[in-house]
PDB file of C-alpha atoms in Angstrom:
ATOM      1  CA  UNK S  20      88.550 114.406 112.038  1.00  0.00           C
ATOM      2  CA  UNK S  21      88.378 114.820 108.400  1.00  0.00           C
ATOM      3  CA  UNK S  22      89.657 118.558 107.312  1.00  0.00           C
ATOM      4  CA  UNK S  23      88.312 119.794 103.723  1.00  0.00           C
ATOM      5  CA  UNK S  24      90.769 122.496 101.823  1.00  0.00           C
ATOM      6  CA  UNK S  25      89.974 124.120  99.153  1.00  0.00           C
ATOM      7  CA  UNK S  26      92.412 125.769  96.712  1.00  0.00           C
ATOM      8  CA  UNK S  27      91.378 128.455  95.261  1.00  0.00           C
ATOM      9  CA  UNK S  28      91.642 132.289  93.721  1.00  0.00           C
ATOM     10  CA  UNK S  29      89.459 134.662  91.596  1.00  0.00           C
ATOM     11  CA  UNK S  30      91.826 134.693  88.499  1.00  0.00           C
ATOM     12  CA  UNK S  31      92.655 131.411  86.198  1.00  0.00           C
ATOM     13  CA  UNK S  32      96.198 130.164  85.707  1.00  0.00           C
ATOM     14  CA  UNK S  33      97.456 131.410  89.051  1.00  0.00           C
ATOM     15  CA  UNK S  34      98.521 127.355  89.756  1.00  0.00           C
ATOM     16  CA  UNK S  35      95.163 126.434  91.695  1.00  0.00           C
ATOM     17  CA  UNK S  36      95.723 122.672  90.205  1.00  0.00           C
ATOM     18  CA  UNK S  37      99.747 122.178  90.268  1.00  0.00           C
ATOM     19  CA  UNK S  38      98.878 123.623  93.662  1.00  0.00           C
ATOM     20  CA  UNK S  39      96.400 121.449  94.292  1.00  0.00           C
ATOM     21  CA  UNK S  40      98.225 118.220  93.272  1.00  0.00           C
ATOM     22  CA  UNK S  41     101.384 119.143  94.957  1.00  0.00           C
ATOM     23  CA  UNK S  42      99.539 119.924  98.379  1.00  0.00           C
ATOM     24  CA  UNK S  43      97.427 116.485  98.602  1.00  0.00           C
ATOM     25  CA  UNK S  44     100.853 114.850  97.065  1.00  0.00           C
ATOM     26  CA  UNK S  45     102.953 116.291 100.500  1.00  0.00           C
ATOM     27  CA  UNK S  46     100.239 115.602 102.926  1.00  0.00           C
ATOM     28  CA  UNK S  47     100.182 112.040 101.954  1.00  0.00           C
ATOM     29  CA  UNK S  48     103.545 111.259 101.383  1.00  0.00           C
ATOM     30  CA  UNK S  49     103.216 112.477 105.494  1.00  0.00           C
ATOM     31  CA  UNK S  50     101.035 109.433 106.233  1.00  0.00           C
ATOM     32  CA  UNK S  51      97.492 111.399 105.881  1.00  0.00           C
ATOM     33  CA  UNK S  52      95.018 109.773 103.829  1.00  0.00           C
ATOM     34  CA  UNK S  53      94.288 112.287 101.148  1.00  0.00           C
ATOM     35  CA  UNK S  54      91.564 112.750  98.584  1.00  0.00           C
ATOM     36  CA  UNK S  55      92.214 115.480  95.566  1.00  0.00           C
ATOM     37  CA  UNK S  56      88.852 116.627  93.659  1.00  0.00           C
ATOM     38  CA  UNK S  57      88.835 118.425  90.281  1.00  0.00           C
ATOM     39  CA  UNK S  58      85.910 120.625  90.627  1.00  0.00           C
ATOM     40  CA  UNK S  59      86.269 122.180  87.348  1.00  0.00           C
ATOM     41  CA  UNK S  60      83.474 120.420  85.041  1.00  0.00           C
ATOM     42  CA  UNK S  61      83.944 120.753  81.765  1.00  0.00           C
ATOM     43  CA  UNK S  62      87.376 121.388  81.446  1.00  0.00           C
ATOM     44  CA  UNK S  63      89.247 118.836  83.198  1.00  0.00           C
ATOM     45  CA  UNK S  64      93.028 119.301  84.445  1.00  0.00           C
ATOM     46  CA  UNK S  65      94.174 117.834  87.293  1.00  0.00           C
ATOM     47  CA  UNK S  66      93.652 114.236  86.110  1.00  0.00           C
ATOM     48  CA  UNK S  67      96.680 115.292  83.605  1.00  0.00           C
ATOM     49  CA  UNK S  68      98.830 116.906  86.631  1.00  0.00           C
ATOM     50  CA  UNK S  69      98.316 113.743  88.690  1.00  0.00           C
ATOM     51  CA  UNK S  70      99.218 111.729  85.477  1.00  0.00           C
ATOM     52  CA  UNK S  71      95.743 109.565  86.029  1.00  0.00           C
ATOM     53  CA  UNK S  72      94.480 110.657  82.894  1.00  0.00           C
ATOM     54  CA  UNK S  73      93.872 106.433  81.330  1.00  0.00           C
ATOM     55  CA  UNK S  74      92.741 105.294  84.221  1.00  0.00           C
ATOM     56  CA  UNK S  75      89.363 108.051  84.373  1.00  0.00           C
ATOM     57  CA  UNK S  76      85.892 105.555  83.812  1.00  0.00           C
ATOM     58  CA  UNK S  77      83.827 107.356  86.528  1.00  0.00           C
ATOM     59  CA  UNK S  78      83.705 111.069  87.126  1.00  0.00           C
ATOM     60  CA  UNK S  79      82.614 113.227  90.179  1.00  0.00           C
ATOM     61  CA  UNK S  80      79.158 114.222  88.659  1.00  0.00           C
ATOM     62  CA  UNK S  81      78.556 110.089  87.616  1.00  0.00           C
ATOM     63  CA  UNK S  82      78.923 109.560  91.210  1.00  0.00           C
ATOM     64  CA  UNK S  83      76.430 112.646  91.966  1.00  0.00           C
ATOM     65  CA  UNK S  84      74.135 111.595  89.282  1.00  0.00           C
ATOM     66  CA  UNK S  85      74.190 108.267  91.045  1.00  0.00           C
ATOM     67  CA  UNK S  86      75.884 106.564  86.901  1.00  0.00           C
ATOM     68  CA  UNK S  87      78.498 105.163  88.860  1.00  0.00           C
ATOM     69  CA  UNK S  88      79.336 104.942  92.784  1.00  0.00           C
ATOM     70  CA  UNK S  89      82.627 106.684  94.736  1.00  0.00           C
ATOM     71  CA  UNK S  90      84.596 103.260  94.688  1.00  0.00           C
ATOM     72  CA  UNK S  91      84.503 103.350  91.282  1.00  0.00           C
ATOM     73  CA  UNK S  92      85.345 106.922  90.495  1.00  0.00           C
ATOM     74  CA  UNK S  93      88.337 107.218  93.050  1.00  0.00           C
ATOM     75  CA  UNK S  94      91.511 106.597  91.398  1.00  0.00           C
ATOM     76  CA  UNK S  95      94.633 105.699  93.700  1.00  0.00           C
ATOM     77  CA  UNK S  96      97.652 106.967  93.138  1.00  0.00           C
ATOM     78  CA  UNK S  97     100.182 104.366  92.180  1.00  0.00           C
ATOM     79  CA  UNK S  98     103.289 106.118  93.374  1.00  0.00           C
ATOM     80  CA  UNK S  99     102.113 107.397  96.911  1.00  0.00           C
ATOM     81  CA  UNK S 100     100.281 105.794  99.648  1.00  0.00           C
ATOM     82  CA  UNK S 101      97.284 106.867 100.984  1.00  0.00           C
ATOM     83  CA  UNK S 102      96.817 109.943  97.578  1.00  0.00           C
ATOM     84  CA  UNK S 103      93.485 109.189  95.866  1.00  0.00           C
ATOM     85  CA  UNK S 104      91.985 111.362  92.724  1.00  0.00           C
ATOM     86  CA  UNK S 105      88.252 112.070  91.950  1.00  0.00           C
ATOM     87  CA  UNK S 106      88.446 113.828  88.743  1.00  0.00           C
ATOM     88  CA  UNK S 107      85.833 116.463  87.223  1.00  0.00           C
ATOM     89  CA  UNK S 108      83.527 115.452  84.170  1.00  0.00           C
ATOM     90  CA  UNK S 109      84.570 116.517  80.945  1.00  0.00           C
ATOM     91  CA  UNK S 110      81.408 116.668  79.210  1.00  0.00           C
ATOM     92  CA  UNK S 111      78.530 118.192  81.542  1.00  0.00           C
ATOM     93  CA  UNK S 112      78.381 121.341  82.631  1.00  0.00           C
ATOM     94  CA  UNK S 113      79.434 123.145  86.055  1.00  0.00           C
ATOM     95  CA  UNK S 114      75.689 123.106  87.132  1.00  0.00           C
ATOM     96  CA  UNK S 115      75.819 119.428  87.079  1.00  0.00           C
ATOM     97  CA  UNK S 116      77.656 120.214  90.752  1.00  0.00           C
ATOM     98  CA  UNK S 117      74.536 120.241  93.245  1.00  0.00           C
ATOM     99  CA  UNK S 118      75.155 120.867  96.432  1.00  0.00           C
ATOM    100  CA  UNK S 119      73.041 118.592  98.017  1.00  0.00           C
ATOM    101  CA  UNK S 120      75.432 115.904  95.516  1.00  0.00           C
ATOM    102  CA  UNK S 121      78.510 117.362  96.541  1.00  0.00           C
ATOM    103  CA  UNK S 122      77.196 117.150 100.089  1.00  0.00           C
ATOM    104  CA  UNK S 123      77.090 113.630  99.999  1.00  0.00           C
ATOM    105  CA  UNK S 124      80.358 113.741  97.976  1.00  0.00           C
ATOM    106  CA  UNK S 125      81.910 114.945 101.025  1.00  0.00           C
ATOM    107  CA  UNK S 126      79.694 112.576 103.759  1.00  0.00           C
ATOM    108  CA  UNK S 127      81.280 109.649 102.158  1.00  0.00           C
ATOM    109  CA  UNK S 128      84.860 110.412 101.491  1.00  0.00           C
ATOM    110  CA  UNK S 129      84.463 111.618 105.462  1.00  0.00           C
ATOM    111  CA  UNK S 130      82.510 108.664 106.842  1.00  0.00           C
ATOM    112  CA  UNK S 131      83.061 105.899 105.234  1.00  0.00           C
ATOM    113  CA  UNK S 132      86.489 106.047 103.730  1.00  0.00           C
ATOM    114  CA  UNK S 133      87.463 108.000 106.705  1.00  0.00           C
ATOM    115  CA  UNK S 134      89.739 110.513 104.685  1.00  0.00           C
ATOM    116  CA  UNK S 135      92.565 112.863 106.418  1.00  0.00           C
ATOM    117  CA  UNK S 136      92.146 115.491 104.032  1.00  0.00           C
ATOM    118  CA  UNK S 137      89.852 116.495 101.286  1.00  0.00           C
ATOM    119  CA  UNK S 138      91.624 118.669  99.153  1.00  0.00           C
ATOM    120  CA  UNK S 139      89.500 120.452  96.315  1.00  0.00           C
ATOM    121  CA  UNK S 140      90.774 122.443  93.068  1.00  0.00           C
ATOM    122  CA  UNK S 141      88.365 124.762  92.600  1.00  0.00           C
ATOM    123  CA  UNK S 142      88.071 126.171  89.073  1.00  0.00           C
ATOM    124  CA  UNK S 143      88.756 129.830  88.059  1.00  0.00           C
ATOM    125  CA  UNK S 144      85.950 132.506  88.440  1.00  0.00           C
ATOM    126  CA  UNK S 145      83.650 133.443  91.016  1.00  0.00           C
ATOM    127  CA  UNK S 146      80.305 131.450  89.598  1.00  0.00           C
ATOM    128  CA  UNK S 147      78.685 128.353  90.572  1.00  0.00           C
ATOM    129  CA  UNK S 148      82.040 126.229  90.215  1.00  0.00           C
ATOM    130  CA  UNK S 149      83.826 128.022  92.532  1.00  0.00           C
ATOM    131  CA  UNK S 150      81.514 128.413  95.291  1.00  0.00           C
ATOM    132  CA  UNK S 151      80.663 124.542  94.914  1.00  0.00           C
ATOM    133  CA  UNK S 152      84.465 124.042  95.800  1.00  0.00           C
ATOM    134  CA  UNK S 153      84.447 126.617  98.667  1.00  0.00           C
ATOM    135  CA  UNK S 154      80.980 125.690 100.737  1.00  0.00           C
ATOM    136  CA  UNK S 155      81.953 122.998 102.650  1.00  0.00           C
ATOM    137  CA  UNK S 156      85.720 123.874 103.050  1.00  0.00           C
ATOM    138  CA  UNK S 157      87.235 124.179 106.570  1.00  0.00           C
ATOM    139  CA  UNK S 158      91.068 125.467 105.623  1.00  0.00           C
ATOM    140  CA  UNK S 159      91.349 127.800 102.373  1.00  0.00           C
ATOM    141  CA  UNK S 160      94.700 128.148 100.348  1.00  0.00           C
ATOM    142  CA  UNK S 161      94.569 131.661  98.661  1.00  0.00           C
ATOM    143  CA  UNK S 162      96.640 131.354  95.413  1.00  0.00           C
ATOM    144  CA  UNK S 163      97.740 134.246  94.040  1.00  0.00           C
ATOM    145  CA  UNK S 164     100.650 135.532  91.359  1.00  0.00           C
ATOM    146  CA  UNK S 165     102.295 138.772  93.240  1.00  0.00           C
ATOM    147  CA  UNK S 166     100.528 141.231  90.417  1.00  0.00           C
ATOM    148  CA  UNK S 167      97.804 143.484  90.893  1.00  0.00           C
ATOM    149  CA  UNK S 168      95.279 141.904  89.122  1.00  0.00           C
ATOM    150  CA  UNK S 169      95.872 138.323  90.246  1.00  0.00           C
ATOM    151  CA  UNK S 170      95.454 139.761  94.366  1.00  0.00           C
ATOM    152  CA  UNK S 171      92.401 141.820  93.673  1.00  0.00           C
ATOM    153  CA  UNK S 172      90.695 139.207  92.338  1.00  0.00           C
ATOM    154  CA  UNK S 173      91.860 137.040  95.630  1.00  0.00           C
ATOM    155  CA  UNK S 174      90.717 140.130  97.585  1.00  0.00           C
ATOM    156  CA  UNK S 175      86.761 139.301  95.958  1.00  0.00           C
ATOM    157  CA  UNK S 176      87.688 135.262  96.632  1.00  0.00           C
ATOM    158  CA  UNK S 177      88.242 136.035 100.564  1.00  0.00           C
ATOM    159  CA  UNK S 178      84.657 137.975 100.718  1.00  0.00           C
ATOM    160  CA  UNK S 179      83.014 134.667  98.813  1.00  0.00           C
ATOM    161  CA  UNK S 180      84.854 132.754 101.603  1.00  0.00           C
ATOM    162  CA  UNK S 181      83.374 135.134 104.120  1.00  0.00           C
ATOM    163  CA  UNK S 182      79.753 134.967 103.013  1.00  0.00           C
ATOM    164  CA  UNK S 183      78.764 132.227 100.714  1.00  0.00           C
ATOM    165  CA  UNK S 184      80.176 128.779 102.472  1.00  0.00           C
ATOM    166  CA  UNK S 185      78.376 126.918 104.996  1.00  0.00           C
ATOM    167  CA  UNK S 186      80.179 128.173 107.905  1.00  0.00           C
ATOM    168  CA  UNK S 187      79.147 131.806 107.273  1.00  0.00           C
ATOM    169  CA  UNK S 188      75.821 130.616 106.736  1.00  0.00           C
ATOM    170  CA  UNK S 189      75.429 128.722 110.210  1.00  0.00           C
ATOM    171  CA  UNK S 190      77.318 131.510 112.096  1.00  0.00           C
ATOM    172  CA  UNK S 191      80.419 129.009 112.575  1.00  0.00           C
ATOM    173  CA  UNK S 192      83.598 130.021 113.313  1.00  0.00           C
ATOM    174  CA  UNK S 193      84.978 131.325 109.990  1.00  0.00           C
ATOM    175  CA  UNK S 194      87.300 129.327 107.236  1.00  0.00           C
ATOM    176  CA  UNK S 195      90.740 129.235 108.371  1.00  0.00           C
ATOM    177  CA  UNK S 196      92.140 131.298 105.549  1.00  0.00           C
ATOM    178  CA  UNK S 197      96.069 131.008 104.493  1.00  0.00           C
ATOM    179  CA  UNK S 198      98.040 132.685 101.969  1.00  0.00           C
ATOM    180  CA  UNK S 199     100.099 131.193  99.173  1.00  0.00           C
ATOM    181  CA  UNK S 200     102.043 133.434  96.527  1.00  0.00           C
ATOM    182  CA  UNK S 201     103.032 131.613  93.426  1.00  0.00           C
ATOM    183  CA  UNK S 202     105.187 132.261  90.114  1.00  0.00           C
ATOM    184  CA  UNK S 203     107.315 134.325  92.810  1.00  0.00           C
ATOM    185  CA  UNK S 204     110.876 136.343  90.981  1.00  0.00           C
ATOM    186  CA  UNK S 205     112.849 138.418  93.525  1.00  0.00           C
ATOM    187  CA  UNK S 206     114.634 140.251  90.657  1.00  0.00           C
ATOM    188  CA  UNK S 207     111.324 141.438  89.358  1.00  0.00           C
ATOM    189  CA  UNK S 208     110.364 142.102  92.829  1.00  0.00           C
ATOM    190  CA  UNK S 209     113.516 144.348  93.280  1.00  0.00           C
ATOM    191  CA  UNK S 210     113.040 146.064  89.786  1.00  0.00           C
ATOM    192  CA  UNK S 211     109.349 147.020  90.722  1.00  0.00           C
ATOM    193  CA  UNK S 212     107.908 144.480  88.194  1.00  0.00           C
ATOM    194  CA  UNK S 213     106.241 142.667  90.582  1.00  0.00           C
ATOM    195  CA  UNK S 214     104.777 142.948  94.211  1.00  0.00           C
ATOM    196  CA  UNK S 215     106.565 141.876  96.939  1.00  0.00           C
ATOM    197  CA  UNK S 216     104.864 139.360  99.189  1.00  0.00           C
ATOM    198  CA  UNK S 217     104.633 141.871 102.376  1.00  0.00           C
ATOM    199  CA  UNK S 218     102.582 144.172  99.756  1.00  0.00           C
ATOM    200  CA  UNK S 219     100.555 141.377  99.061  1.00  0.00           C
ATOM    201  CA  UNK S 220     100.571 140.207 102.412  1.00  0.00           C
ATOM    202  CA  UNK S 221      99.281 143.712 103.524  1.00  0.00           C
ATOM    203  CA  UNK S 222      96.696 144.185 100.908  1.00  0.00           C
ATOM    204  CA  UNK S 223      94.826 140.892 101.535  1.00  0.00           C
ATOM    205  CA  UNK S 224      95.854 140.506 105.369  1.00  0.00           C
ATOM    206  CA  UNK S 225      95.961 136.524 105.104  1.00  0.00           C
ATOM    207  CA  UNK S 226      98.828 135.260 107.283  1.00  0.00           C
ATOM    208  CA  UNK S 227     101.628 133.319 104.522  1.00  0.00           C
ATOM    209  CA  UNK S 228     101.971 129.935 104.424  1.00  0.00           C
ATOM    210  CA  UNK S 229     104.518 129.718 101.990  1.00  0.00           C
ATOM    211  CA  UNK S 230     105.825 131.212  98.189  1.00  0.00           C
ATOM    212  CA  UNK S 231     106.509 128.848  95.355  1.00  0.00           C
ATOM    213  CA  UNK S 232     109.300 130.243  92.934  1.00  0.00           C
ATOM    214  CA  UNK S 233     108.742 130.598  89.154  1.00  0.00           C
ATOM    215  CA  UNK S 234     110.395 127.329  88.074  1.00  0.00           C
ATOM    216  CA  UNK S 235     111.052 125.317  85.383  1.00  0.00           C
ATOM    217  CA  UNK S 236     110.547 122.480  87.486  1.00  0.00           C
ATOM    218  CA  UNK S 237     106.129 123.010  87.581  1.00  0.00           C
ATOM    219  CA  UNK S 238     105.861 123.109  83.584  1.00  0.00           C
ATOM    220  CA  UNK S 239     108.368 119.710  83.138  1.00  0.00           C
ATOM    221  CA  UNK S 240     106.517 118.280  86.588  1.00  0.00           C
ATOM    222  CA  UNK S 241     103.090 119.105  84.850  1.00  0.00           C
ATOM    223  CA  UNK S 242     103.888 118.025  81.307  1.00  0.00           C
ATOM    224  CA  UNK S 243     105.024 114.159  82.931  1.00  0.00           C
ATOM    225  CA  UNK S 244     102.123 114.156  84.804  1.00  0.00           C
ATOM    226  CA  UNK S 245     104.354 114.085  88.089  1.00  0.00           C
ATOM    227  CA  UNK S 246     102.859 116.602  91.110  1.00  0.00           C
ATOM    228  CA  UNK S 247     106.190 118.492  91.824  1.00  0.00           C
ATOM    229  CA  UNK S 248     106.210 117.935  95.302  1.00  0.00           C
ATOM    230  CA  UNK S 249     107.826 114.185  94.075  1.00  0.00           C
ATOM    231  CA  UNK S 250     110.130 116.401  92.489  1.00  0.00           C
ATOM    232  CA  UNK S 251     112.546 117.220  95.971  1.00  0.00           C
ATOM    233  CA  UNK S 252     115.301 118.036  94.238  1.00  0.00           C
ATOM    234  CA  UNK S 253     113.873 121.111  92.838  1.00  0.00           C
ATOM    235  CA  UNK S 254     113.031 124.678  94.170  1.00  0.00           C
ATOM    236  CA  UNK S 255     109.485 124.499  93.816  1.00  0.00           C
ATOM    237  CA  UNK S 256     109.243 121.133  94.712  1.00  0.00           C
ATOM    238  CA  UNK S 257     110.363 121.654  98.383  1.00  0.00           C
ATOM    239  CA  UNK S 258     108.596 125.024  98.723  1.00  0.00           C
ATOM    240  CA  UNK S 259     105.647 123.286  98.212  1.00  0.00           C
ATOM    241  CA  UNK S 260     106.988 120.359 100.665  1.00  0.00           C
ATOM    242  CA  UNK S 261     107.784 123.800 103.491  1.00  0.00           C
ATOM    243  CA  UNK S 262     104.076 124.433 102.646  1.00  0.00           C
ATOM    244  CA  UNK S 263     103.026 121.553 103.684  1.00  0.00           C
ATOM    245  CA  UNK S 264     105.269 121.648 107.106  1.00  0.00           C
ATOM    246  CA  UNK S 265     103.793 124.786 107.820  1.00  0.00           C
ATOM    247  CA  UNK S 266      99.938 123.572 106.972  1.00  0.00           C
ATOM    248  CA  UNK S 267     100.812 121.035 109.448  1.00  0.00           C
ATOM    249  CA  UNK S 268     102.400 123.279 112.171  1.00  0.00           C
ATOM    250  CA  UNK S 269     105.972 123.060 112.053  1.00  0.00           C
ATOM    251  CA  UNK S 270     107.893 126.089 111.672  1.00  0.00           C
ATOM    252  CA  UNK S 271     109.577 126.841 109.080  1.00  0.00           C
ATOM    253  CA  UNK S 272     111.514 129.277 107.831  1.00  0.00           C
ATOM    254  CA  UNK S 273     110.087 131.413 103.944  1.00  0.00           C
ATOM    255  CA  UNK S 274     112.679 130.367 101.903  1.00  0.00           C
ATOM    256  CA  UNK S 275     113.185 131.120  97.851  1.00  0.00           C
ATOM    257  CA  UNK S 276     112.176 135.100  98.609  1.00  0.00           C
ATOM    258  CA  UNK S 277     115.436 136.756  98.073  1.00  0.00           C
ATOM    259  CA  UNK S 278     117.944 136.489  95.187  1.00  0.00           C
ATOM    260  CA  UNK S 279     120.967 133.897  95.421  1.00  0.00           C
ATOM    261  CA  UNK S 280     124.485 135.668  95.572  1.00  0.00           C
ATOM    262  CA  UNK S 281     126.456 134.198  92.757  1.00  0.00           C
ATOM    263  CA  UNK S 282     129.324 132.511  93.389  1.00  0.00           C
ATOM    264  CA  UNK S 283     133.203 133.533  92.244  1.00  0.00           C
ATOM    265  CA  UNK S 284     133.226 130.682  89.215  1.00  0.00           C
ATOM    266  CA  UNK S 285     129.448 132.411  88.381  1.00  0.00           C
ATOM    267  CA  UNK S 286     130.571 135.484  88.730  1.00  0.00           C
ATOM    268  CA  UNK S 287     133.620 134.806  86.244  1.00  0.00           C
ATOM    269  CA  UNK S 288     131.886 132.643  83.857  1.00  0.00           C
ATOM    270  CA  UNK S 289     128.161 134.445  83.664  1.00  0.00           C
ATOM    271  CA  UNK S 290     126.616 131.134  84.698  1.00  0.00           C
ATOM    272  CA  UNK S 291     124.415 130.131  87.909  1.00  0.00           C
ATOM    273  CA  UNK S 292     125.327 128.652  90.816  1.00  0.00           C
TER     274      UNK S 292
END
């Protein structure tokens, strides 16, 4: 049966589309057949992140608007199996997004391409774009920076979740809801810079799925057009990979939460370890 996720969060610039990419990246380098949507018309990101960005003819709203057909506007991924991209329009505007076309959007990716997963980056903002993304979502990833702003704006996100989607409105059994903290720094966490994730964890009571460091490794993985989760070697690339595991059941233990203990050469030299 065909699960729809959407990524998502009240403020912009959280990582909803690195996110996003690296999430649909891990589930099908697992074997799922995975489709990634860019639901922020107008703007236009994720296309970039998945390194796609030549190969866009067909958008999602020519394939609502009925200009071009869903064979033509999925892109596949050339360096993992079973990772397909439907990337947003650049120049209409986020009311092009019905959702009687995203509807059937969603009927076909689900019935006749018989998709795994149907992963949508939903853009910032609580306005028509957002809840577009949102109202036929089954799983939601709550993205969030640990900073006061960033989860108070998640806090509004989990009410949309809990009143304007298509399982609150038929009185179904609620959107499975998880939590991911981003851009996370132990040392600021420890100098009172920056909320720990059991603060943010208690303020929006979502169970965690998993924290991504701050890393070098998402701004050099964006800029090459490479989702990071392809990136193993590197912290954020298998935090997002534990994410995954977790998404998927296995247990795993939160890793990248407490500052590394230098080493005697780092300790001697002032370098890392």
């Amino acid at each position: 049966m065909t699960r729809i996720v959407v990524v998502t969060s009240g403020k912009g610039g959280v990582g909803k589309t690195t996110t996003s990419a690296a999430f649909a990246t891990g589930l099908a380098l697992r074997g799922y057949k995975t489709a990634v949507l860019d639901f922020d018309i107008g703007l236009r990101n994720l296309d970039l992140i998945m390194g796609c960005e030549r190969r866009v003819v067909y958008d999602f709203v020519n394939v609502i608007k009925k200009e071009g057909n869903l064979n033509q506007a999925l892109i596949k991924d050339k360096r993992v199996d079973n990772l397909f991209i439907l990337p947003a329009s650049q120049t209409r505007d986020k009311d092009a997004l019905t959702q009687e076309g995203v509807e059937q959007v969603m009927k076909e990716l689900t019935e006749k391409h018989q998709f795994d997963y149907i992963v949508c980056d939903s853009p910032a903002g609580i306005e028509h774009g957002a809840i577009m993304a949102m109202y036929f979502a089954d799983e939601a990833l709550i993205t969030t920076n640990p900073e006061v702003s960033s989860v108070r704006d998640s806090d509004r996100i989990i009410g949309m979740l809990n009143s304007k989607t298509r399982r609150a409105e038929l009185g179904e059994e609620p959107i499975k809801e998880h939590l991911l903290l981003t851009r996370y720094e132990p040392s600021r966490v420890l100098s009172g810079d920056m909320l720990s994730a059991e603060d943010v964890q208690e303020i929006l009571a979502v169970p965690l799925l998993g924290v991504i460091p701050e890393s070098k490794a998402v701004l050099q993985a964006s800029n090459s057009g490479t989702p990071v989760t392809l990136d193993e070697g590197s912290d954020a690339g298998q935090a997002y990979h534990d994410v995954v595991a977790r998404f998927l059941g296995e247990d795993r233990p939160l890793r990248f939460m407490n500052l590394r203990k230098k080493g005697l050469l780092s300790r001697l030299f002032g370098g890392s370890t």
